Short mmCIF file of C-alpha atoms in Angstrom, two decimals:
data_model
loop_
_atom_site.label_atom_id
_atom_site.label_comp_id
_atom_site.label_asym_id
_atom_site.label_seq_id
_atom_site.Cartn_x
_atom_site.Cartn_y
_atom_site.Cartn_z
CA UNK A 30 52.47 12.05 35.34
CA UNK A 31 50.99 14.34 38.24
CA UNK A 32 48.69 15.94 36.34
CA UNK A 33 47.27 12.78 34.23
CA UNK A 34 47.16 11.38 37.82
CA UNK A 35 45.06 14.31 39.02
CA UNK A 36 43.06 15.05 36.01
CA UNK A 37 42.20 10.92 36.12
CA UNK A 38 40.84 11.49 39.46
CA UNK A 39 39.15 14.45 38.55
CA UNK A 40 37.27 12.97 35.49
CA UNK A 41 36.31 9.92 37.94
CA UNK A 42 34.88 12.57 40.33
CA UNK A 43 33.22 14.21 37.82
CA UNK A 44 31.30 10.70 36.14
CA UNK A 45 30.59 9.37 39.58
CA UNK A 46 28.91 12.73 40.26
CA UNK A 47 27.02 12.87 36.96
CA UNK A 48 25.69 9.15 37.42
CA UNK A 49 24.78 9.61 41.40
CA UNK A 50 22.53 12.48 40.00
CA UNK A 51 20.81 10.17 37.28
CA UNK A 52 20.15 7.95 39.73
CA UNK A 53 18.06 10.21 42.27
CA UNK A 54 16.69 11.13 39.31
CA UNK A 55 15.33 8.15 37.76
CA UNK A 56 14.06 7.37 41.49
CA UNK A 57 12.40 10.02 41.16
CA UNK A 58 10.83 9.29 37.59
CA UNK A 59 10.08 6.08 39.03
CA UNK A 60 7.81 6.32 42.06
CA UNK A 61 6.31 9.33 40.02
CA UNK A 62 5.15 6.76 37.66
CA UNK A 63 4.63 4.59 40.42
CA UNK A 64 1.23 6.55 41.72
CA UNK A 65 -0.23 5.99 38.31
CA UNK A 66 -0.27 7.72 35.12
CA UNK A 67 -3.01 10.13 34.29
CA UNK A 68 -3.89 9.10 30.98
CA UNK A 69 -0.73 8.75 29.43
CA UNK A 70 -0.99 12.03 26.99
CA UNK A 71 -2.76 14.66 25.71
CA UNK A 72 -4.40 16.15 22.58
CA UNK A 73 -2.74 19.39 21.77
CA UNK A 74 -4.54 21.33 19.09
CA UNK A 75 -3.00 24.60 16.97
CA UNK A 76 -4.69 26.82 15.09
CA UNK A 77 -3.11 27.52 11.69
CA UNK A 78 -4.50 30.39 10.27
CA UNK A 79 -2.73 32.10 13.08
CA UNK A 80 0.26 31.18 12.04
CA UNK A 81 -0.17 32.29 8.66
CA UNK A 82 -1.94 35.18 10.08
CA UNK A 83 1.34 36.28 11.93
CA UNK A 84 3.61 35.75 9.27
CA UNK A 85 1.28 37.67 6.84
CA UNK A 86 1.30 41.03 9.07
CA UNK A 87 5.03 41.11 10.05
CA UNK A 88 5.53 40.97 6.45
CA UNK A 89 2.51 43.97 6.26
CA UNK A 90 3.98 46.08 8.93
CA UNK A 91 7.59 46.37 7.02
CA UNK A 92 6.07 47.32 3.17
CA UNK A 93 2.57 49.01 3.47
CA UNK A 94 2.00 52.61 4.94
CA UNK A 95 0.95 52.67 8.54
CA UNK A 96 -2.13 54.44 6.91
CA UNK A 97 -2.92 52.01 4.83
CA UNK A 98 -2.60 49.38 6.77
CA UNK A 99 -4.52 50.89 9.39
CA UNK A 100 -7.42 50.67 7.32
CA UNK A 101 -7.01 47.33 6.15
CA UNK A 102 -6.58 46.27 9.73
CA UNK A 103 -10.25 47.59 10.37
CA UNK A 104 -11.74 45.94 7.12
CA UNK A 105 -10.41 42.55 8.40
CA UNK A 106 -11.55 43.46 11.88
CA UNK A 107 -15.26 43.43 10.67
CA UNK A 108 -14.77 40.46 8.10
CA UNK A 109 -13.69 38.39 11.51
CA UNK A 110 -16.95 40.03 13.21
CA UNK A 111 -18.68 39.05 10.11
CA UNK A 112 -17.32 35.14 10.35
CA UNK A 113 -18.01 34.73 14.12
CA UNK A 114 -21.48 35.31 13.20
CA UNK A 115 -21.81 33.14 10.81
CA UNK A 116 -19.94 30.41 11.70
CA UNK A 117 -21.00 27.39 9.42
CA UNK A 118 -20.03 29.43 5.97
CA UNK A 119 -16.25 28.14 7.00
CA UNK A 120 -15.62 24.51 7.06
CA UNK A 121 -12.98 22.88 9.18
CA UNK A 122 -9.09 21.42 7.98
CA UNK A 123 -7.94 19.40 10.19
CA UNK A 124 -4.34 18.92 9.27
CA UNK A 125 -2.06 15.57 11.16
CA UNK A 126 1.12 14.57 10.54
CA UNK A 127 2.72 11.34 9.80
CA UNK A 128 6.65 10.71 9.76
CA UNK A 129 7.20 7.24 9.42
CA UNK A 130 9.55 4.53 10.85
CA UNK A 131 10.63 1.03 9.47
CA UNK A 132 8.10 -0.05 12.47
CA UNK A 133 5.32 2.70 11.32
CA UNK A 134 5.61 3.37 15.49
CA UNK A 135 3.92 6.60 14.56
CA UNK A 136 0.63 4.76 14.00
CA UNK A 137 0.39 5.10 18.15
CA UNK A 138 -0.41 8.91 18.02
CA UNK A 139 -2.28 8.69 14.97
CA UNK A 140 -4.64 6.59 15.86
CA UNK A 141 -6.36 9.09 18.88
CA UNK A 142 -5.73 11.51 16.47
CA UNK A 143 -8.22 10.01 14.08
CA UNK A 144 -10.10 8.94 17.43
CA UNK A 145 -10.71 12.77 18.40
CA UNK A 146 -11.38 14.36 15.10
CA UNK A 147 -13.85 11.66 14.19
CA UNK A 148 -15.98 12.58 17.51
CA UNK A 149 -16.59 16.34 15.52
CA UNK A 150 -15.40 16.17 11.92
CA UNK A 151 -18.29 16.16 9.09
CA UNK A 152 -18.65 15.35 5.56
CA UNK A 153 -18.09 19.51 5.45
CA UNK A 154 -14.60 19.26 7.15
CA UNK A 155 -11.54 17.89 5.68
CA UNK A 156 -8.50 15.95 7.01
CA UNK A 157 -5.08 16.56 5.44
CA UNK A 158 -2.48 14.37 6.53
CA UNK A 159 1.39 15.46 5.64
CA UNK A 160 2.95 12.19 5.22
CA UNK A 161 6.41 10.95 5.13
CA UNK A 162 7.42 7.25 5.14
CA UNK A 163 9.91 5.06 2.93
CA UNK A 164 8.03 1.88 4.41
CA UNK A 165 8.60 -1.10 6.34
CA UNK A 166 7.32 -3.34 8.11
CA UNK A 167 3.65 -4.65 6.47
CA UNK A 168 1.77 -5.30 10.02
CA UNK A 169 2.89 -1.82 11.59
CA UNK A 170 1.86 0.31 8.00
CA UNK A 171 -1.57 -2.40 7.37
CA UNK A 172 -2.62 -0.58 10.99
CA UNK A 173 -1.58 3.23 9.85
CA UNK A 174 -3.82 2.55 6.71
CA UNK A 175 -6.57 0.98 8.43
CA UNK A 176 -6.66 4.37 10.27
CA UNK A 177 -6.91 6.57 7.66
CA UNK A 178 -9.65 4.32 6.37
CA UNK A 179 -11.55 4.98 9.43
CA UNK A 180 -11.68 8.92 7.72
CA UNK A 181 -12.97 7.63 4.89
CA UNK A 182 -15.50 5.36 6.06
CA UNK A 183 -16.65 8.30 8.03
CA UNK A 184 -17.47 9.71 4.88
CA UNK A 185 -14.83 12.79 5.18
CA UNK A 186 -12.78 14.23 2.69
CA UNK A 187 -9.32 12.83 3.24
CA UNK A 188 -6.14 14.82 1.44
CA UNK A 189 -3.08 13.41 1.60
CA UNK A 190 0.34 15.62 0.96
CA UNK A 191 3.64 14.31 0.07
CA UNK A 192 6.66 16.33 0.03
CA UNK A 193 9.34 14.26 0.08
CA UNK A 194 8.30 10.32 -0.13
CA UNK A 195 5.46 7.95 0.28
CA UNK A 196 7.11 4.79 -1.02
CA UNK A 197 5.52 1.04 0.04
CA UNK A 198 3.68 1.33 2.84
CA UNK A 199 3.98 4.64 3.02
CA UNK A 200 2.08 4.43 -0.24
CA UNK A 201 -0.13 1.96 1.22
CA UNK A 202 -1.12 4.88 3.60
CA UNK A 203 -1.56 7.19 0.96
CA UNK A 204 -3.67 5.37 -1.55
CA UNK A 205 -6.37 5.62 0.83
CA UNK A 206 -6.86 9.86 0.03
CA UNK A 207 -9.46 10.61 -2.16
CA UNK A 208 -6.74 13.40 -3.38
CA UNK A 209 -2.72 12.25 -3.36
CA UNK A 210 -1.08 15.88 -3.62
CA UNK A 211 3.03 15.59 -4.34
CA UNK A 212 6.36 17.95 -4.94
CA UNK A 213 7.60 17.43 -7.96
CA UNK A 214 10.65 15.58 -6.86
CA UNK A 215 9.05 13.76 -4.20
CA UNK A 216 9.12 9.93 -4.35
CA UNK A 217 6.20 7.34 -4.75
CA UNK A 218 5.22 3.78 -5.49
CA UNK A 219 7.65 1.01 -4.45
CA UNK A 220 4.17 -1.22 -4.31
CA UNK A 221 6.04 -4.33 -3.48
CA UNK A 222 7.12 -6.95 -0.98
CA UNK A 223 10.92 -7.49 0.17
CA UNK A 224 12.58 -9.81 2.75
CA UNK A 225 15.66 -10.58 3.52
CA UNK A 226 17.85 -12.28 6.17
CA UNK A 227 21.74 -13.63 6.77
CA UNK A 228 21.93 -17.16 7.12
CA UNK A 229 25.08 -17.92 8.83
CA UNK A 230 25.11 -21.76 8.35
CA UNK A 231 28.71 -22.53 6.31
CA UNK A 232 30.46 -20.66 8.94
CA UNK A 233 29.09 -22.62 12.34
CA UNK A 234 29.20 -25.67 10.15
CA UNK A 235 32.73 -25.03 9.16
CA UNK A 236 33.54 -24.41 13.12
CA UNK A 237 31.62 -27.20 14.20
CA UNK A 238 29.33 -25.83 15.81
CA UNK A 239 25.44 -27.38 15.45
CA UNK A 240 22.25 -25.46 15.66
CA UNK A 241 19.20 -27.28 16.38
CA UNK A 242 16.31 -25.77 15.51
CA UNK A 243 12.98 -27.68 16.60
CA UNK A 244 9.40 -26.55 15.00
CA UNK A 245 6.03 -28.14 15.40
CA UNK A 246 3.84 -27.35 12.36
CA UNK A 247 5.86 -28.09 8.89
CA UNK A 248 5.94 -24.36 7.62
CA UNK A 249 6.60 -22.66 11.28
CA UNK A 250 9.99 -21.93 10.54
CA UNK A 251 10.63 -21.63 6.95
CA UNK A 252 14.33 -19.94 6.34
CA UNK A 253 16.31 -19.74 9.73
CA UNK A 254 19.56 -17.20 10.26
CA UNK A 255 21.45 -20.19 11.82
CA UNK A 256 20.68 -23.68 10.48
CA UNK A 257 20.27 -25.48 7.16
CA UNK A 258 17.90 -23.93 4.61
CA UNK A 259 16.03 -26.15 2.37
CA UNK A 260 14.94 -25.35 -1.09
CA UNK A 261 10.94 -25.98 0.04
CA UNK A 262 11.64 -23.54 2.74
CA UNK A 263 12.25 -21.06 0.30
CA UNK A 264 9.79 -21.52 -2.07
CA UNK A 265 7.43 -21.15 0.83
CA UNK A 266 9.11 -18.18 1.70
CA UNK A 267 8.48 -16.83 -1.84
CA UNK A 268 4.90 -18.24 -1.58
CA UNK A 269 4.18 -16.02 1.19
CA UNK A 270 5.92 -13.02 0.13
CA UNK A 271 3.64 -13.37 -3.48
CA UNK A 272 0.61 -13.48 -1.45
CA UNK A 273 1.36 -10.72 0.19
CA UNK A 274 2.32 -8.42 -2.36
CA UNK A 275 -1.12 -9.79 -4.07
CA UNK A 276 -2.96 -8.41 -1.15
CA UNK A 277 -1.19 -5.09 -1.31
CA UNK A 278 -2.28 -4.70 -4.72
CA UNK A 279 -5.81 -5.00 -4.42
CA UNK A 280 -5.38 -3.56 -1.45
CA UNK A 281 -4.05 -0.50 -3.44
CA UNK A 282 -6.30 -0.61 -6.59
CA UNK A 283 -9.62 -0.97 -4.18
CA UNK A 284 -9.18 2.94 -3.38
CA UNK A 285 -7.06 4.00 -6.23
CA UNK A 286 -9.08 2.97 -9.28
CA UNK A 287 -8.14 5.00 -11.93
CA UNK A 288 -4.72 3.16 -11.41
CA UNK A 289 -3.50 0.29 -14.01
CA UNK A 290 -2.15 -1.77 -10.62
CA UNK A 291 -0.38 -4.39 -12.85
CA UNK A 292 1.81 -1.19 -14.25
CA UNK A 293 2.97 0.42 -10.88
CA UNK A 294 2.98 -2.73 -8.64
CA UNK A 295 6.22 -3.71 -10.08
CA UNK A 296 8.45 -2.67 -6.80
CA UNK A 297 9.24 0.53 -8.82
CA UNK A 298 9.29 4.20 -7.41
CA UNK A 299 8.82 7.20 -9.66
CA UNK A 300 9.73 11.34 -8.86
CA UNK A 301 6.33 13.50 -8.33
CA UNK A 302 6.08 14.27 -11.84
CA UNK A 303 6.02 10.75 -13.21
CA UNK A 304 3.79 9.45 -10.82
CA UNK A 305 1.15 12.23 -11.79
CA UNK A 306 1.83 10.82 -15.64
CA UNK A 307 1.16 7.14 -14.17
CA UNK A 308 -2.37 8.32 -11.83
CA UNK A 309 -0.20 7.68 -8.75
CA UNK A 310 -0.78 11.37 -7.36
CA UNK A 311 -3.69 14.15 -8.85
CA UNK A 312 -1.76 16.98 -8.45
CA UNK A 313 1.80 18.37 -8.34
CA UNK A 314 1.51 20.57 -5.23
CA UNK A 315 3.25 21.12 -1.97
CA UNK A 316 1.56 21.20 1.69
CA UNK A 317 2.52 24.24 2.16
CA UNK A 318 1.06 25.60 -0.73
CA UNK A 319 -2.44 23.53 -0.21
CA UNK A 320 -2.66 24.80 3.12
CA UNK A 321 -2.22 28.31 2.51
CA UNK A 322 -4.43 28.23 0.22
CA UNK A 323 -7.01 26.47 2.43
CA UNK A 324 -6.29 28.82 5.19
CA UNK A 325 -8.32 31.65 3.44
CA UNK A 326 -11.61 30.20 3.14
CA UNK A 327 -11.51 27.46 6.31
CA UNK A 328 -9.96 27.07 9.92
CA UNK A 329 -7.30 24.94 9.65
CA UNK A 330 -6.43 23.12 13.01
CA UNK A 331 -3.01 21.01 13.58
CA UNK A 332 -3.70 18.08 15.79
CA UNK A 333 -1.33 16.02 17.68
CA UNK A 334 -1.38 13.80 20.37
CA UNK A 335 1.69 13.94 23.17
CA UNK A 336 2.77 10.92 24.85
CA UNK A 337 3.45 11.82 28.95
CA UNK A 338 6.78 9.68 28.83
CA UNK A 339 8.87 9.12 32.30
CA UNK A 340 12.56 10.30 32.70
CA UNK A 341 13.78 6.26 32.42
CA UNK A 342 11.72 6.32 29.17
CA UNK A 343 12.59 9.59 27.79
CA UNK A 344 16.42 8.47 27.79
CA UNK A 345 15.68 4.87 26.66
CA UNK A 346 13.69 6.43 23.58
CA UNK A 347 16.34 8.92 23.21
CA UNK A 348 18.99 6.57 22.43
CA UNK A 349 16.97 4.33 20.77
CA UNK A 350 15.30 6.78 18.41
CA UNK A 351 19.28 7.59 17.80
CA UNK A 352 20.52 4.50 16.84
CA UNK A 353 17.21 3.50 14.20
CA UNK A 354 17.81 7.33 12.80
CA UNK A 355 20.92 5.97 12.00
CA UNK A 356 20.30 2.74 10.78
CA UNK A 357 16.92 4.39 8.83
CA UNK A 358 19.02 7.16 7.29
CA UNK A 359 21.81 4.44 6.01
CA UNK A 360 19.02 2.41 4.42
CA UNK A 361 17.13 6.14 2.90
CA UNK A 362 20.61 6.59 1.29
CA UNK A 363 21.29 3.48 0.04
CA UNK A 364 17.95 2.40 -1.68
CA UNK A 365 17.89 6.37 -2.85
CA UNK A 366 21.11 6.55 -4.22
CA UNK A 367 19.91 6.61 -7.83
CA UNK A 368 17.99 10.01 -7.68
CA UNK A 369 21.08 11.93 -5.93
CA UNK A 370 22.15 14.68 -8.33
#
């Protein structure tokens, strides 16, 4: 009983210690924040080719003879001579990256991403965006898309890469490449519209317990979690989830026309190497492999804009980015299930 009693007052030593210290320093965070931000981020820029560049001569340095390689060090030496010289035979990648939430909160880097590129990018460059989204909500993924149309509309070659899934709006967001590159197993289309919500009516009724729910304008509220839904409510309900998906489809078949929307807009998703058979994707190809490839002949450049976030934020978005991981990975699984081998 000693010991419990002492290793109690320990642990209650230790946690008042650990939460004084959080304290001075979320003060800390706080009146940082309170002499203004500076912006509120930064553009951070990387150049690819150096990446591939150092991965390319580790590899060189264990299997070629130092002699050879001495002399193909000096032939690439006055290529690079050669290319700083003549600087407009290479055109310019610019590669971003998209990883998508149910709330498409991504679309807040992305968009002075697009923002900064489009101040330098020309018909000559291109923009490859690495996507990965299963979809949500339509608001949050109609703004993503509108971004990427700004590319287009710019008139610059947009490539998008999927490697793992671009399914509703994710797909939304992908229609809008003039090339859709996929792996073979990754997974697109789900060009549909779904809602869905608890109503918990029976159960306060059966409890007496009354929910009043007051609306001014007949369709403001159409199906409610707590009181009585009606059988107009839900057609309306239906209505507006039909005209919605209706928009999405034209949406879809305005920049993918080679597409028979009426075929793939059925709420279906199909691997990589269906969706090629069905004009969802042009070609069966990794990123990785695309921008290897694109590394030879062009400077590739990663962009990516970095929130400056306070110490009070950093743990709030910590946790919450936890718990939605959570919740996001439950839903991946469930609605994936199907393709699991």
């Amino acid at each position: 009983m000693e010991f419990l009693a002492d290793y109690a007052s320990f642990l209650a030593k230790t946690v008042t210690l650990v939460a004084a210290i959080l304290v001075v320093l979320i003060g800390i965070a706080s009146l940082r924040r309170g002499r203004g931000k500076q912006g509120g981020g930064h553009l951070e820029v990387h150049k690819l080719n150096d990446f591939y560049k150092s991965m390319r001569e580790r590899l060189e340095q264990s299997l070629i003879d130092k002699d050879q390689l001495k002399t193909q060090r000096k032939l690439e030496a006055k290529a690079a001579k050669l290319a700083k010289k003549n600087p407009e035979n290479r055109s310019r990648v610019f590669v971003l990256d998209f990883d998508g939430d149910i709330k498409a909160s991504a679309v807040e880097n992305l968009r002075h991403e697009i923002t900064a590129l489009l101040t330098l990018a020309t018909p000559q460059d291109e923009v490859v965006l690495r996507l990965e989204s299963g979809g949500g909500m339509v608001h949050g993924y109609g703004l993503a898309a509108s971004q990427l149309v700004r590319i287009r509309d710019a008139g610059v070659p947009l490539t998008v890469c999927v490697d793992k899934v671009a399914a509703s709006g994710g797909y939304m967001m992908a229609c809008i490449g003039q090339k859709i590159l996929s792996a073979p197993f990754a997974i697109l289309g789900s060009i549909g519209v779904v809602a869905q919500l608890p109503n918990v009516h029976r159960l306060l009724k059966k409890h007496d317990v009354d929910v009043e729910v007051l609306t001014a304008g007949e369709y403001k509220r159409t199906l409610t979690i707590f009181g009585e839904n009606t059988e107009k409510g839900r057609e309306k309900f239906q209505d507006d989830l039909e005209t919605t998906h209706e928009l999405f489809k034209n949406f879809v078949a305005r920049y993918r026309q080679q597409l028979s929307i009426d075929d793939v807009a059925t709420g279906e998703v199909w691997l990589g190497i269906s969706a090629l058979g069905k004009q969802l994707v042009d070609e069966l190809m990794t990123s990785d492999e695309y921008l290897a490839s694109r590394a030879s002949e062009a400077d590739l450049y990663q962009l990516h804009f970095a929130e400056k976030k306070s110490l009070p934020e950093r743990f709030g978005i910590a946790a919450s980015a936890a718990l939605e991981s959570g919740v996001l990975k439950g839903w991946t699984r469930l609605n994936e299930q199907r393709f699991w081998q």
